[in-house]
Amino acid sequence: MTTTTDTTTAITAVTLADLTRMLRESAGEEEGVDLDGDVIDTPFMDLGYDSLALLQVIGEIQRDYGISIPDDAVVDAETPRALLALINAGRATHA
């Protein structure tokens, strides 16, 4: 019996856990902010992250996943949900 292995890799979405890990690694975590809580729709400014911190995270994502995301689109993504949608749309079009 011969078996074949599919060598294609499924595109997995960048998750909120991935994003919060990258935020912590790139810009730290604001005292009093629980990134493990329900932050998906919390504005980044309320979480203690400015546009520079987000651009650092996007730089990491672009290097790790080989996608390109325009800086102005990142600045317009005001919540983790919006940024994840932007990242994952970029990943889907890159595949």
Coordinates of C-alpha atoms in Angstrom, one line a residue:
M1 CA 0.0 0.0 0.0
T2 CA 1.4 3.4 -1.0
T3 CA 0.6 6.5 1.0
T4 CA 1.1 10.0 -0.2
T5 CA 1.7 13.0 2.0
D6 CA 0.3 16.4 1.1
T7 CA 3.2 18.8 1.2
T8 CA 1.1 21.9 1.1
T9 CA 0.8 23.9 4.3
A10 CA -2.5 25.2 5.3
I11 CA -2.6 28.9 6.0
T12 CA -3.3 29.4 9.7
A13 CA -4.7 32.7 10.9
V14 CA -2.7 34.9 13.2
T15 CA -4.7 34.8 16.4
L16 CA -5.3 37.2 19.3
A17 CA -2.8 35.2 21.4
D18 CA -0.2 35.5 18.6
L19 CA -0.8 39.3 18.4
T20 CA -0.6 39.9 22.2
R21 CA 2.6 37.8 22.4
M22 CA 4.1 40.0 19.7
L23 CA 2.9 43.2 21.4
R24 CA 4.5 42.1 24.6
E25 CA 7.8 41.2 22.9
S26 CA 8.0 44.3 20.8
A27 CA 6.6 47.0 23.2
G28 CA 6.1 45.5 26.6
E29 CA 2.8 45.5 28.5
E30 CA 1.3 48.6 30.2
E31 CA 0.9 48.2 33.9
G32 CA -2.7 47.5 34.8
V33 CA -3.6 46.2 31.4
D34 CA -4.4 42.5 31.1
L35 CA -3.7 41.4 27.5
D36 CA -5.0 38.0 28.4
G37 CA -8.4 39.4 29.1
D38 CA -11.2 40.4 26.6
V39 CA -9.2 43.0 24.6
I40 CA -10.3 42.1 21.0
D41 CA -12.3 45.3 20.6
T42 CA -10.3 47.5 23.0
P43 CA -8.6 50.4 21.3
F44 CA -4.8 50.1 21.2
M45 CA -4.5 53.5 22.9
D46 CA -6.5 52.1 25.9
L47 CA -4.1 49.1 26.0
G48 CA -1.1 51.5 26.1
Y49 CA 0.1 51.0 22.5
D50 CA 0.7 53.8 20.1
S51 CA 1.2 53.7 16.3
L52 CA 5.0 53.2 16.7
A53 CA 4.4 50.0 18.8
L54 CA 2.0 48.7 16.2
L55 CA 4.4 49.4 13.4
Q56 CA 7.1 47.4 15.3
V57 CA 4.7 44.5 15.5
I58 CA 3.8 44.8 11.9
G59 CA 7.5 44.8 11.0
E60 CA 7.8 41.5 12.9
I61 CA 4.8 40.0 11.2
Q62 CA 6.0 41.1 7.7
R63 CA 9.4 39.4 8.4
D64 CA 7.9 36.3 9.9
Y65 CA 5.1 35.8 7.4
G66 CA 6.6 37.5 4.3
I67 CA 3.6 39.8 3.8
S68 CA 3.4 43.5 3.1
I69 CA 1.0 45.7 5.0
P70 CA 0.8 49.4 4.3
D71 CA 1.7 51.6 7.3
D72 CA -1.3 53.8 6.8
A73 CA -3.6 50.8 7.0
V74 CA -2.0 49.8 10.3
V75 CA -2.5 53.2 11.8
D76 CA -6.2 53.0 10.8
A77 CA -6.6 49.6 12.6
E78 CA -7.5 50.9 16.1
T79 CA -8.3 47.6 17.8
P80 CA -6.8 44.1 17.9
R81 CA -9.8 42.8 15.9
A82 CA -9.2 45.3 13.1
L83 CA -5.5 44.7 13.0
L84 CA -5.9 40.9 12.9
A85 CA -8.4 41.3 10.0
L86 CA -5.8 43.3 8.2
I87 CA -3.0 40.8 8.9
N88 CA -5.0 37.8 8.0
A89 CA -6.3 39.4 4.8
G90 CA -2.7 40.1 3.9
R91 CA -1.8 36.5 4.6
A92 CA -4.6 35.1 2.5
T93 CA -3.7 37.2 -0.5
H94 CA 0.0 36.3 -0.1
A95 CA -0.6 32.6 -0.2

